[in-house]
Coordinates of C-alpha atoms and ligand atoms in Angstrom, one line a residue:
K202 CA 0.0 0.0 0.0
K203 CA 2.8 2.3 1.0
W204 CA 4.8 1.4 -2.1
K205 CA 1.8 2.5 -4.2
Q206 CA 1.6 5.8 -2.4
L207 CA 5.1 6.7 -3.5
S208 CA 5.6 8.8 -6.5
R209 CA 7.2 7.2 -9.6
L210 CA 10.4 9.1 -9.0
Q211 CA 10.7 7.9 -5.4
R212 CA 10.1 4.3 -6.5
S213 CA 12.8 4.6 -9.2
V214 CA 15.3 5.9 -6.7
I215 CA 14.7 3.1 -4.3
L216 CA 15.0 0.4 -7.0
F217 CA 18.2 2.0 -8.2
L218 CA 19.6 1.9 -4.7
F219 CA 18.8 -1.8 -4.3
A220 CA 20.3 -2.6 -7.6
F221 CA 23.5 -0.7 -6.7
L222 CA 23.8 -2.5 -3.4
A223 CA 23.4 -5.9 -5.1
V224 CA 26.2 -5.1 -7.6
C225 CA 28.5 -4.0 -4.8
G226 CA 27.8 -7.2 -2.8
V227 CA 28.7 -9.4 -5.8
I228 CA 32.0 -7.5 -6.4
S229 CA 33.2 -7.6 -2.7
Y230 CA 32.3 -11.3 -2.4
T231 CA 34.7 -12.3 -5.2
S232 CA 37.6 -10.1 -4.0
I233 CA 37.3 -11.3 -0.4
G234 CA 37.1 -14.8 -1.6
E235 CA 40.4 -14.7 -3.5
P236 CA 42.7 -14.7 -0.4
W237 CA 40.7 -17.5 1.1
K238 CA 41.1 -19.5 -2.1
S239 CA 44.9 -19.0 -2.1
L240 CA 45.0 -19.9 1.6
T241 CA 43.2 -23.1 1.0
N242 CA 45.6 -24.0 -1.8
K243 CA 48.6 -23.1 0.3
S244 CA 47.6 -25.4 3.1
L245 CA 47.0 -28.2 0.5
D246 CA 50.5 -27.6 -0.8
D247 CA 51.9 -27.7 2.7
Q248 CA 50.2 -31.1 3.3
R249 CA 51.6 -32.4 0.0
T250 CA 55.2 -31.4 0.8
D251 CA 55.2 -32.7 4.4
P252 CA 57.5 -35.7 4.2
E253 CA 56.5 -38.8 6.1
I254 CA 60.0 -39.4 7.5
P255 CA 60.0 -39.5 11.3
G256 CA 62.1 -36.9 13.0
L257 CA 62.0 -34.6 9.9
K258 CA 61.0 -31.0 10.3
L259 CA 61.4 -28.9 7.2
A260 CA 63.3 -25.8 7.8
N261 CA 63.9 -24.0 4.5
P262 CA 61.6 -23.2 1.7
A263 CA 62.3 -24.2 -1.9
V264 CA 62.6 -21.3 -4.2
L265 CA 62.2 -21.9 -7.9
P266 CA 59.3 -23.3 -9.9
A267 CA 59.1 -27.1 -9.8
P268 CA 60.3 -29.2 -12.7
Q269 CA 58.0 -30.7 -15.1
K270 CA 57.2 -34.2 -14.3
A271 CA 58.8 -36.5 -16.8
D272 CA 55.6 -38.0 -17.9
A273 CA 53.4 -34.9 -17.5
N274 CA 51.8 -32.8 -20.2
L275 CA 53.8 -29.6 -20.9
G276 CA 50.6 -27.6 -20.9
D277 CA 50.0 -28.6 -17.2
Y278 CA 53.0 -26.5 -16.2
P279 CA 52.5 -23.0 -17.5
G280 CA 56.0 -22.0 -16.3
L281 CA 57.5 -24.6 -18.5
S282 CA 55.5 -24.2 -21.7
P283 CA 57.6 -23.0 -24.5
Q284 CA 57.6 -19.3 -24.7
K285 CA 59.3 -16.6 -26.6
P286 CA 62.0 -14.8 -24.7
P287 CA 60.9 -11.2 -24.1
K288 CA 62.4 -8.7 -26.5
L289 CA 65.0 -6.7 -24.6
P290 CA 67.1 -3.9 -25.9
H291 CA 70.5 -5.5 -26.4
H292 CA 72.2 -3.4 -23.8
V293 CA 70.1 -5.1 -21.2
R294 CA 71.2 -8.3 -19.5
R295 CA 69.9 -11.5 -21.0
G296 CA 68.8 -14.5 -19.0
P297 CA 67.7 -14.8 -15.4
S298 CA 68.8 -11.5 -13.9
N299 CA 67.0 -12.6 -10.7
L300 CA 69.5 -15.3 -9.9
Q301 CA 72.6 -13.2 -10.4
I302 CA 74.7 -12.7 -7.4
K303 CA 76.2 -9.4 -6.7
P304 CA 79.7 -8.8 -8.1
P305 CA 82.1 -9.0 -5.2
W306 CA 84.7 -7.1 -7.2
R307 CA 82.8 -3.9 -6.5
D308 CA 83.3 -4.3 -2.9
V309 CA 87.0 -4.9 -2.7
R310 CA 88.4 -2.9 0.1
L311 CA 91.7 -4.6 0.8
K312 CA 94.8 -4.4 -1.2
T313 CA 97.4 -7.0 -1.7
R314 CA 100.9 -6.7 -3.1
H315 CA 99.8 -8.6 -6.2
D316 CA 96.8 -6.6 -7.0
T317 CA 96.9 -3.1 -5.9
S318 CA 96.1 -1.1 -9.0
R319 CA 93.1 -3.2 -10.0
I320 CA 91.6 -3.1 -6.5
V321 CA 91.9 0.6 -6.1
E322 CA 90.3 1.3 -9.4
E323 CA 87.5 -1.1 -9.6
P324 CA 85.2 0.1 -6.8
V325 CA 85.4 3.6 -8.3
Q326 CA 84.7 2.3 -11.7
A327 CA 81.8 0.2 -10.5
D328 CA 80.3 3.2 -8.6
K329 CA 80.6 5.3 -11.7
E330 CA 78.9 2.7 -13.8
E331 CA 76.1 2.3 -11.3
K332 CA 75.4 6.0 -11.1
T333 CA 75.5 6.8 -14.8
E334 CA 73.6 3.9 -16.2
K335 CA 71.3 2.0 -13.9
S336 CA 70.2 -0.3 -16.6
V337 CA 73.6 -1.0 -18.1
I338 CA 74.8 -4.2 -16.7
S339 CA 78.1 -5.0 -15.1
W340 CA 80.6 -7.3 -16.8
R341 CA 78.9 -10.2 -15.0
G342 CA 75.9 -9.8 -17.2
A343 CA 78.3 -10.7 -20.0
V344 CA 76.4 -8.5 -22.5
I345 CA 76.7 -10.0 -25.9
E346 CA 75.8 -8.4 -29.1
P347 CA 73.4 -10.7 -30.9
D348 CA 75.9 -11.6 -33.6
Q349 CA 78.4 -12.8 -31.0
S350 CA 76.2 -15.6 -29.9
T351 CA 76.5 -19.0 -31.6
E352 CA 72.8 -19.6 -32.1
P353 CA 69.8 -17.5 -31.5
P354 CA 67.9 -18.3 -28.3
S355 CA 65.5 -21.0 -28.9
S356 CA 61.8 -20.2 -28.5
K357 CA 61.6 -23.4 -26.3
I358 CA 63.9 -22.0 -23.7
K359 CA 62.2 -20.3 -20.8
E360 CA 63.8 -18.1 -18.3
P361 CA 63.8 -19.3 -14.7
E362 CA 61.5 -17.6 -12.4
K363 CA 62.6 -15.1 -9.8
P364 CA 63.4 -16.9 -6.5
S365 CA 60.4 -16.4 -4.3
S366 CA 62.6 -15.8 -1.3
V367 CA 64.3 -12.7 -2.7
E368 CA 61.2 -11.1 -4.1
G369 CA 60.7 -7.7 -2.5
E370 CA 63.8 -8.1 -0.5
E371 CA 65.9 -5.0 0.2
Q372 CA 69.3 -4.9 -1.5
K373 CA 71.8 -5.6 1.2
E374 CA 75.0 -3.6 1.7
P375 CA 77.8 -5.5 -0.1
V376 CA 80.1 -7.5 2.1
P377 CA 83.7 -6.5 1.4
I378 CA 86.2 -9.1 0.3
N379 CA 88.6 -10.0 3.2
E380 CA 92.3 -10.8 3.3
R381 CA 91.9 -14.5 3.1
Q382 CA 89.6 -14.3 0.1
M383 CA 92.2 -12.1 -1.6
A384 CA 94.7 -14.8 -1.0
V385 CA 92.3 -17.3 -2.8
I386 CA 92.0 -14.8 -5.7
E387 CA 95.8 -14.6 -5.9
A388 CA 96.1 -18.4 -5.9
F389 CA 93.4 -18.7 -8.6
R390 CA 95.2 -16.1 -10.7
H391 CA 98.5 -18.0 -10.3
A392 CA 96.8 -21.2 -11.4
W393 CA 95.1 -19.5 -14.3
K394 CA 98.4 -18.0 -15.4
G395 CA 99.9 -21.5 -15.8
Y396 CA 96.8 -22.7 -17.6
K397 CA 96.7 -19.7 -19.9
D398 CA 100.4 -19.7 -20.7
F399 CA 100.8 -23.5 -21.3
A400 CA 97.5 -25.2 -21.7
W401 CA 95.0 -22.7 -23.0
G402 CA 91.9 -24.5 -24.4
H403 CA 93.2 -28.0 -23.4
D404 CA 91.9 -30.2 -20.7
E405 CA 94.6 -30.0 -17.9
L406 CA 97.7 -28.1 -17.2
K407 CA 101.0 -29.9 -16.8
P408 CA 102.7 -27.1 -14.9
L409 CA 106.2 -28.5 -14.6
S410 CA 106.6 -29.6 -18.2
K411 CA 104.8 -26.4 -19.2
S412 CA 102.4 -28.3 -21.4
Y413 CA 99.0 -30.0 -21.1
S414 CA 97.2 -33.3 -21.1
E415 CA 94.0 -34.1 -23.0
W416 CA 91.2 -36.3 -21.6
F417 CA 88.2 -35.4 -23.7
G418 CA 89.8 -32.5 -25.7
L419 CA 87.1 -30.1 -24.5
G420 CA 88.9 -27.4 -22.5
L421 CA 87.9 -29.1 -19.3
T422 CA 89.8 -26.8 -16.9
L423 CA 88.5 -23.7 -18.6
I424 CA 84.8 -24.8 -18.4
D425 CA 85.2 -26.1 -14.9
A426 CA 86.6 -22.7 -13.8
L427 CA 84.0 -20.4 -15.4
D428 CA 81.7 -20.0 -12.5
T429 CA 84.6 -19.8 -10.0
M430 CA 85.8 -16.8 -11.9
W431 CA 82.4 -15.3 -11.8
I432 CA 82.1 -15.9 -8.0
L433 CA 85.7 -14.6 -7.4
G434 CA 84.9 -11.5 -9.5
L435 CA 87.6 -12.1 -12.1
K436 CA 86.2 -10.0 -14.9
E437 CA 88.9 -10.1 -17.5
E438 CA 89.6 -13.8 -17.1
F439 CA 85.9 -14.6 -17.4
E440 CA 85.5 -12.6 -20.5
E441 CA 88.5 -14.2 -22.2
A442 CA 87.3 -17.6 -21.3
R443 CA 83.8 -16.8 -22.5
K444 CA 85.3 -15.8 -25.9
W445 CA 87.0 -19.2 -26.1
V446 CA 83.6 -20.9 -25.3
A447 CA 81.9 -18.9 -28.0
N448 CA 84.5 -19.4 -30.7
N449 CA 86.3 -22.7 -29.9
L450 CA 84.1 -25.0 -27.9
V451 CA 82.8 -27.5 -30.3
F452 CA 81.1 -30.8 -29.2
D453 CA 80.8 -32.2 -32.7
K454 CA 83.9 -34.3 -32.3
N455 CA 84.7 -37.9 -32.7
V456 CA 85.7 -38.4 -29.1
D457 CA 84.7 -40.8 -26.3
V458 CA 83.8 -39.0 -23.1
N459 CA 82.9 -40.4 -19.7
L460 CA 79.2 -39.7 -19.1
F461 CA 79.6 -38.8 -15.4
E462 CA 82.7 -36.7 -15.7
S463 CA 81.5 -34.7 -18.6
T464 CA 78.1 -34.2 -17.0
I465 CA 79.4 -33.0 -13.6
R466 CA 82.2 -30.8 -15.1
I467 CA 81.0 -29.6 -18.5
L468 CA 77.2 -29.8 -18.3
G469 CA 77.2 -28.7 -14.7
G470 CA 79.7 -26.0 -15.3
L471 CA 77.8 -24.5 -18.3
L472 CA 74.5 -24.6 -16.5
S473 CA 75.7 -22.9 -13.4
T474 CA 77.6 -20.3 -15.4
Y475 CA 74.3 -19.6 -17.3
H476 CA 72.5 -19.1 -14.0
L477 CA 75.1 -16.8 -12.6
S478 CA 75.8 -14.7 -15.7
G479 CA 72.4 -14.9 -17.5
D480 CA 74.4 -15.4 -20.7
T481 CA 72.4 -17.7 -23.0
L482 CA 75.6 -18.8 -24.8
F483 CA 76.2 -21.2 -21.9
L484 CA 72.7 -22.6 -22.0
E485 CA 73.0 -23.3 -25.7
K486 CA 76.3 -25.1 -25.1
A487 CA 74.7 -27.0 -22.2
K488 CA 71.8 -28.1 -24.5
D489 CA 74.3 -29.2 -27.1
I490 CA 76.4 -31.4 -24.8
G491 CA 73.2 -32.7 -23.0
N492 CA 71.8 -33.9 -26.2
R493 CA 75.0 -35.5 -27.3
L494 CA 75.2 -37.5 -24.0
M495 CA 71.8 -39.0 -24.3
P496 CA 72.8 -42.1 -26.3
A497 CA 74.4 -43.4 -23.1
F498 CA 70.9 -44.3 -21.8
K499 CA 70.2 -46.6 -24.8
T500 CA 70.9 -49.8 -22.8
P501 CA 68.8 -52.9 -22.2
S502 CA 68.2 -51.9 -18.6
K503 CA 68.3 -48.1 -19.2
V504 CA 71.1 -47.9 -16.7
P505 CA 73.5 -45.8 -18.8
Y506 CA 76.8 -46.9 -20.2
S507 CA 80.0 -45.2 -18.9
D508 CA 81.2 -43.8 -22.2
V509 CA 79.7 -41.9 -25.1
N510 CA 81.1 -40.8 -28.4
I511 CA 79.7 -37.3 -28.6
G512 CA 80.4 -36.9 -32.3
R513 CA 79.0 -40.3 -33.5
G514 CA 76.2 -40.6 -31.1
T515 CA 77.2 -44.1 -29.9
A516 CA 77.8 -45.3 -26.4
H517 CA 79.4 -48.3 -24.8
P518 CA 80.6 -49.7 -21.4
P519 CA 84.3 -50.0 -20.6
R520 CA 86.1 -52.6 -22.8
W521 CA 86.5 -55.1 -20.0
T522 CA 83.0 -55.2 -18.6
S523 CA 79.3 -54.3 -19.1
D524 CA 79.1 -52.8 -15.7
S525 CA 78.8 -49.1 -14.8
T526 CA 79.9 -47.5 -11.6
V527 CA 77.0 -46.9 -9.2
A528 CA 78.1 -43.4 -8.2
E529 CA 78.5 -42.5 -11.9
V530 CA 75.0 -43.5 -13.0
T531 CA 73.4 -41.9 -9.9
S532 CA 75.3 -38.6 -9.8
I533 CA 74.2 -37.0 -13.1
Q534 CA 70.6 -36.3 -12.0
L535 CA 70.9 -32.7 -10.8
E536 CA 72.3 -31.6 -14.1
F537 CA 69.9 -33.4 -16.4
R538 CA 66.9 -32.5 -14.4
E539 CA 67.9 -28.9 -14.5
L540 CA 68.4 -29.1 -18.2
S541 CA 64.8 -30.3 -18.6
R542 CA 63.5 -27.5 -16.5
L543 CA 65.4 -24.9 -18.5
T544 CA 64.6 -26.3 -22.0
G545 CA 61.1 -27.6 -21.4
D546 CA 62.3 -30.9 -22.9
E547 CA 61.4 -33.7 -20.6
K548 CA 63.6 -36.4 -22.1
F549 CA 66.7 -35.5 -19.9
Q550 CA 64.9 -35.7 -16.6
K551 CA 63.0 -38.8 -17.7
A552 CA 66.2 -40.7 -18.4
V553 CA 67.9 -39.9 -15.1
D554 CA 64.7 -40.2 -13.0
E555 CA 64.2 -43.7 -14.4
V556 CA 67.7 -44.7 -13.2
M557 CA 67.0 -43.5 -9.6
K558 CA 63.6 -45.2 -9.5
H559 CA 65.2 -48.4 -10.7
V560 CA 68.1 -48.2 -8.1
H561 CA 65.5 -47.5 -5.4
T562 CA 63.9 -50.9 -6.0
L563 CA 67.1 -53.0 -6.3
S564 CA 68.0 -55.7 -3.9
G565 CA 71.7 -56.1 -2.8
K566 CA 71.7 -53.1 -0.5
N567 CA 72.8 -53.4 3.0
D568 CA 70.8 -51.1 5.2
G569 CA 70.7 -48.6 2.5
L570 CA 74.4 -49.0 1.5
V571 CA 74.9 -49.8 -2.1
P572 CA 77.5 -51.9 -3.9
M573 CA 79.9 -50.2 -6.3
F574 CA 78.9 -51.7 -9.6
I575 CA 75.7 -52.1 -11.6
N576 CA 75.2 -54.1 -14.8
T577 CA 73.9 -52.2 -17.8
N578 CA 72.3 -55.4 -19.3
S579 CA 70.5 -56.8 -16.3
G580 CA 70.2 -53.6 -14.3
Q581 CA 71.3 -55.5 -11.2
F582 CA 74.1 -54.6 -8.7
T583 CA 77.2 -56.7 -9.2
H584 CA 80.3 -57.4 -7.0
L585 CA 77.9 -57.6 -4.0
G586 CA 79.0 -57.4 -0.5
V587 CA 81.5 -54.5 -0.6
Y588 CA 80.4 -51.2 0.8
T589 CA 82.2 -47.8 0.9
L590 CA 81.4 -44.1 1.0
G591 CA 84.6 -43.6 -1.0
A592 CA 85.4 -44.0 -4.7
R593 CA 82.6 -45.5 -6.9
A594 CA 79.8 -45.0 -4.4
D595 CA 80.4 -41.6 -2.8
S596 CA 78.2 -39.2 -4.8
Y597 CA 75.3 -41.7 -4.9
Y598 CA 74.6 -40.7 -1.3
E599 CA 75.3 -37.0 -1.9
Y600 CA 72.8 -36.8 -4.8
L601 CA 70.0 -38.6 -2.9
L602 CA 69.9 -35.6 -0.5
K603 CA 70.7 -32.9 -3.1
Q604 CA 68.0 -34.1 -5.6
W605 CA 65.5 -34.0 -2.8
I606 CA 66.5 -30.5 -2.0
Q607 CA 66.6 -29.4 -5.7
G608 CA 63.1 -30.7 -6.3
G609 CA 61.6 -28.8 -3.4
K610 CA 61.8 -31.6 -0.7
K611 CA 58.9 -33.6 -2.2
E612 CA 60.4 -36.7 -3.6
N613 CA 60.1 -38.9 -0.6
E614 CA 61.8 -42.0 -2.1
L615 CA 65.1 -40.0 -2.4
L616 CA 64.8 -38.9 1.2
E617 CA 64.0 -42.4 2.4
D618 CA 67.0 -43.8 0.6
Y619 CA 69.2 -41.1 2.1
M620 CA 68.0 -41.5 5.6
R621 CA 68.3 -45.3 5.4
A622 CA 71.8 -45.0 4.0
I623 CA 73.0 -42.8 6.8
E624 CA 71.6 -45.3 9.3
G625 CA 73.5 -47.9 7.4
V626 CA 76.7 -45.9 7.7
K627 CA 76.2 -45.6 11.5
K628 CA 75.5 -49.3 11.8
H629 CA 78.2 -50.8 9.6
L630 CA 80.9 -48.2 8.8
L631 CA 81.5 -45.9 11.8
Q632 CA 84.4 -46.5 14.1
R633 CA 86.7 -44.6 16.4
S634 CA 90.4 -44.4 16.1
Q635 CA 93.2 -44.5 18.7
P636 CA 94.6 -42.5 20.4
K637 CA 92.4 -39.4 19.6
Q638 CA 89.1 -41.2 19.3
L639 CA 88.5 -39.8 15.9
T640 CA 85.2 -40.8 14.4
F641 CA 85.8 -42.2 10.9
V642 CA 83.9 -44.0 8.1
G643 CA 85.6 -47.3 7.1
E644 CA 84.6 -49.9 4.6
L645 CA 82.9 -53.3 4.7
A646 CA 83.9 -56.2 2.5
H647 CA 81.9 -59.4 2.9
G648 CA 81.3 -58.8 6.6
H649 CA 84.9 -57.7 7.4
F650 CA 85.4 -54.1 8.5
S651 CA 88.4 -52.2 7.2
A652 CA 89.7 -49.0 8.8
K653 CA 90.4 -47.5 5.4
M654 CA 89.0 -44.1 4.5
D655 CA 89.4 -42.3 1.1
H656 CA 89.8 -38.5 1.2
L657 CA 86.8 -38.6 -1.1
V658 CA 84.6 -39.6 2.0
C659 CA 85.3 -36.1 3.4
F660 CA 82.3 -34.8 1.3
L661 CA 80.1 -36.5 3.9
P662 CA 80.3 -34.0 6.8
G663 CA 79.2 -31.2 4.4
T664 CA 76.4 -33.3 3.1
L665 CA 75.2 -34.3 6.6
A666 CA 75.3 -30.7 7.6
L667 CA 73.3 -29.7 4.6
G668 CA 70.7 -32.3 5.4
A669 CA 70.4 -31.0 9.0
H670 CA 70.1 -27.5 7.8
N671 CA 67.2 -28.7 5.7
G672 CA 65.3 -30.1 8.6
L673 CA 66.8 -33.6 9.0
T674 CA 67.6 -34.8 12.5
A675 CA 70.1 -33.0 14.7
D676 CA 72.3 -36.1 15.2
H677 CA 73.3 -35.8 11.5
M678 CA 74.9 -32.4 12.5
K679 CA 76.6 -34.1 15.4
L680 CA 78.1 -36.7 13.2
A681 CA 79.1 -34.0 10.7
E682 CA 81.0 -32.2 13.4
A683 CA 82.8 -35.4 14.5
L684 CA 83.7 -36.3 10.9
I685 CA 85.0 -32.9 9.8
E686 CA 87.4 -33.0 12.8
T687 CA 88.7 -36.3 11.4
C688 CA 89.0 -35.0 7.9
Y689 CA 91.0 -32.0 9.3
Q690 CA 93.2 -34.4 11.2
M691 CA 93.9 -36.3 7.9
Y692 CA 95.8 -33.1 7.0
A693 CA 97.1 -32.0 10.4
Q694 CA 98.7 -35.3 11.3
V695 CA 100.7 -35.4 8.1
E696 CA 104.2 -33.9 7.6
T697 CA 103.2 -31.5 4.9
G698 CA 99.9 -30.7 6.4
L699 CA 98.2 -32.1 3.3
S700 CA 96.0 -35.2 3.3
P701 CA 97.0 -38.3 1.4
E702 CA 94.5 -39.9 -1.0
I703 CA 93.7 -42.7 1.4
V704 CA 94.4 -43.2 5.2
H705 CA 94.1 -46.2 7.5
F706 CA 93.0 -45.5 11.1
N707 CA 94.6 -47.1 14.1
L708 CA 92.1 -49.1 16.0
H709 CA 94.4 -50.1 18.8
A710 CA 96.4 -47.7 21.0
Q711 CA 100.2 -48.1 20.6
K712 CA 102.8 -45.9 22.1
G713 CA 103.9 -43.0 19.9
Q714 CA 101.4 -43.8 17.2
K715 CA 99.2 -41.4 15.4
D716 CA 95.5 -42.1 14.5
V717 CA 96.3 -41.8 10.8
E718 CA 98.5 -44.3 9.0
I719 CA 99.5 -44.0 5.4
K720 CA 100.5 -46.8 3.0
P721 CA 103.2 -45.9 0.4
A722 CA 100.8 -46.4 -2.5
D723 CA 98.4 -43.9 -1.0
R724 CA 100.7 -41.0 -0.3
H725 CA 99.6 -38.7 -3.1
N726 CA 97.5 -35.6 -3.0
L727 CA 95.6 -34.5 -6.1
L728 CA 94.5 -31.1 -4.8
R729 CA 91.1 -32.5 -4.0
P730 CA 88.3 -30.4 -2.6
E731 CA 86.2 -32.6 -0.3
T732 CA 87.6 -31.4 3.1
V733 CA 87.5 -27.8 2.1
E734 CA 84.0 -28.3 0.7
S735 CA 82.8 -29.7 4.1
L736 CA 84.6 -26.9 6.0
F737 CA 82.6 -24.4 3.9
Y738 CA 79.2 -26.0 4.8
M739 CA 80.2 -26.3 8.5
Y740 CA 81.2 -22.7 8.7
R741 CA 78.0 -21.5 6.9
F742 CA 75.8 -23.4 9.3
T743 CA 77.7 -23.0 12.6
G744 CA 79.6 -19.7 12.2
D745 CA 82.5 -21.4 14.1
K746 CA 85.6 -19.6 12.9
K747 CA 87.8 -22.7 13.6
Y748 CA 86.6 -24.1 10.3
Q749 CA 87.9 -21.0 8.5
D750 CA 91.2 -21.3 10.3
W751 CA 91.5 -25.0 9.3
G752 CA 90.9 -24.1 5.7
W753 CA 93.4 -21.3 5.9
E754 CA 96.1 -23.7 7.1
I755 CA 95.3 -26.0 4.1
L756 CA 95.5 -23.2 1.6
Q757 CA 98.9 -22.2 3.0
N758 CA 100.1 -25.8 2.7
F759 CA 98.9 -26.0 -0.9
N760 CA 100.9 -22.8 -1.5
K761 CA 103.9 -24.2 0.2
Y762 CA 104.1 -27.7 -1.4
T763 CA 102.1 -27.7 -4.6
R764 CA 102.6 -24.2 -6.2
V765 CA 104.8 -24.1 -9.3
P766 CA 106.7 -20.8 -9.6
T767 CA 106.1 -20.4 -13.3
G768 CA 102.3 -20.8 -12.9
G769 CA 99.9 -23.4 -11.8
Y770 CA 99.7 -25.9 -8.9
T771 CA 100.6 -29.5 -9.1
S772 CA 99.4 -32.7 -7.5
I773 CA 102.1 -34.4 -5.5
N774 CA 103.2 -38.0 -4.9
N775 CA 104.4 -37.8 -1.3
V776 CA 102.6 -35.8 1.4
Q777 CA 105.0 -37.2 4.0
N778 CA 108.1 -35.7 2.6
P779 CA 108.2 -31.9 3.1
S780 CA 111.6 -31.6 1.5
N781 CA 110.5 -33.4 -1.6
P782 CA 106.8 -33.9 -2.0
E783 CA 107.5 -35.3 -5.5
P784 CA 105.4 -33.1 -7.9
R785 CA 103.4 -35.2 -10.3
D786 CA 103.1 -32.5 -13.0
K787 CA 99.3 -32.2 -13.2
M788 CA 96.7 -29.7 -12.2
E789 CA 93.3 -31.3 -12.0
S790 CA 90.4 -29.2 -13.3
F791 CA 88.6 -29.6 -10.0
F792 CA 91.3 -27.5 -8.3
L793 CA 89.9 -24.5 -10.0
G794 CA 86.3 -25.8 -10.3
E795 CA 86.0 -26.9 -6.7
T796 CA 88.9 -26.5 -4.3
L797 CA 89.6 -22.8 -4.7
K798 CA 85.9 -22.0 -5.1
Y799 CA 85.0 -23.6 -1.8
M800 CA 88.0 -21.9 -0.2
F801 CA 86.7 -18.5 -1.3
L802 CA 83.2 -19.3 -0.1
L803 CA 84.6 -20.6 3.2
F804 CA 86.4 -17.4 4.0
S805 CA 83.4 -15.3 3.1
D806 CA 81.0 -14.0 5.7
D807 CA 78.3 -13.2 3.1
V808 CA 75.6 -15.9 3.3
D809 CA 74.2 -14.5 0.1
L810 CA 77.3 -15.4 -1.8
I811 CA 75.7 -18.5 -3.2
N812 CA 72.9 -18.8 -0.7
L813 CA 72.4 -22.4 0.3
D814 CA 68.6 -21.9 0.5
K815 CA 68.6 -21.0 -3.1
Y816 CA 71.3 -23.1 -4.7
V817 CA 72.5 -26.6 -4.4
F818 CA 76.0 -27.5 -5.5
N819 CA 76.5 -30.4 -7.9
T820 CA 79.3 -32.8 -7.0
E821 CA 81.8 -30.7 -9.0
A822 CA 80.9 -27.5 -7.0
H823 CA 78.7 -26.0 -9.7
P824 CA 75.7 -24.3 -8.0
L825 CA 72.3 -25.0 -9.5
P826 CA 69.0 -23.4 -8.4
I827 CA 66.6 -25.0 -6.0
W828 CA 63.1 -25.3 -7.5
A829 CA 60.0 -24.1 -5.7
P830 CA 57.1 -26.4 -4.9
A831 CA 54.5 -26.7 -7.7
Ligands
DMJ238 C1 85.4 -34.4 -8.5 O1 85.4 -34.6 -9.9 C2 84.0 -34.6 -7.9 O2 84.0 -33.9 -6.7 C3 83.7 -36.0 -7.8 O3 82.4 -36.2 -7.1 C4 84.7 -36.7 -7.0 N1 86.0 -36.5 -7.5 C5 86.5 -35.2 -7.9 C6 87.2 -34.4 -6.8 O4 87.9 -35.1 -5.9

């Protein structure tokens, strides 16, 4: 009745108001609903990533987009679908700028005798550059004119996403390079001088005979050292090496290469250099070598052969056997998985994931410990009953943990195998020496314990510490602390202060005896990285300066006994003879790829210089990004 008494105008106003309120209601409902929707998704994600391993609490987030599942449809992963790279003016950095670490060379404050002029000038130069052209990149961006690149960037290649953990993060004040880091730079420059003068473009320097040796004929030392130069801030050296890669690195060669060694050193080195520099040249080269290594997987069991002819596209096992080494077939995964993520081509990841899945199911393990050989025809372990964390098995254990971290801590089979294996180590391989009660990892052969430990095993404290940092049980960290002390003693108890390749520990106390015994055949030192690598992890996670001091002692002993005055460092034959350590005339590529890189990182107090929550190192010390959960 009242409605009818209203004038037409009054009714229209009321109707209009109702309609307006209804529209507002609909709009605010959808915008309020969004956050709830994402919250719900988040909690589902959390549930999915929670591992079912008892004692596990996850500490650190994964940071990059997840990889495509080997058997999934490309379209299901928008981040991975082929996309055209954005058109950038060519003065602007190509590649994943988000992952680039800050150039330490801008922050150099200290001077050394060797380097005064460069150090004084560079910060000024850097500041000038920064002020004048914000968008012009530093040398680390390795700006390349389009015509300098070997191939145009493929439309299939996608740029990695920005790590979620740094989004919106304030730029930190740069941490100056300290005196010990300067000493590492000086050592690197000295090694590089030898390589440049006598072995440029070849695999390894022979510093005494002032010549070189070839293994694959692919400039192994140069490629292995690329990301070290980047991290150390060696601008000129990096640019020169980059030119060699652009103009001289050719994989279309009739040459047999070892699948594992070329994956960890060449593919790993190229991928990490791509990530640090953003220069697509390195990704193109990585794709090329990755494709050429794929024939190795064409075996009856899909467990890869050890050798591939990268020119002919054929692969084969060693001449005397159809076995492959377990560590070799299970330590190529980080690199091939990353190659799939970057290229959008699933075949790389599929091949290596299949190997891991297969090994996961195999019998012949002893509480998670694996034998050293696997047959490429049957796919079964061979030479059963011998268990070591040294040569031929070492990086199997390392890559279980690191793949789990790389993939966003979701692949539970990897974690299960890792946790079980560490329990196996504790049960079968751990012992204490006399007189110092050093905890060491021995070997087991058909039920008999041997107190033998390879220097290679010294990767283990670092890996255990990395696991603990990622939420695994605290007793892994305790074990890491005990083992790194042992690895240090393998240096400290020896006359030159350098570790031999293999030690035997004393199990029974005898007057005047040390914990460490060395057999004549094991007295060599190849400039290996494992102890320094573990010292780096231990320092990062504990902040205990004693680890830096131990590393400093080791660097000084390398300088004292292995440095060749005309350039380069050499492996030596006798760590027990300070007056004649018997130089072997060879500088392994991992001295530049790993040992000096880990030294530099160990002495740094900048946790963002290769942040361990964003990167995972492959077994040749090449950092690769950690992926975020899907
Ligand atoms: C390197 O090639 C790698 O670290 C590998 O995992 C073991 N051997 C050398 C260094 O000692």
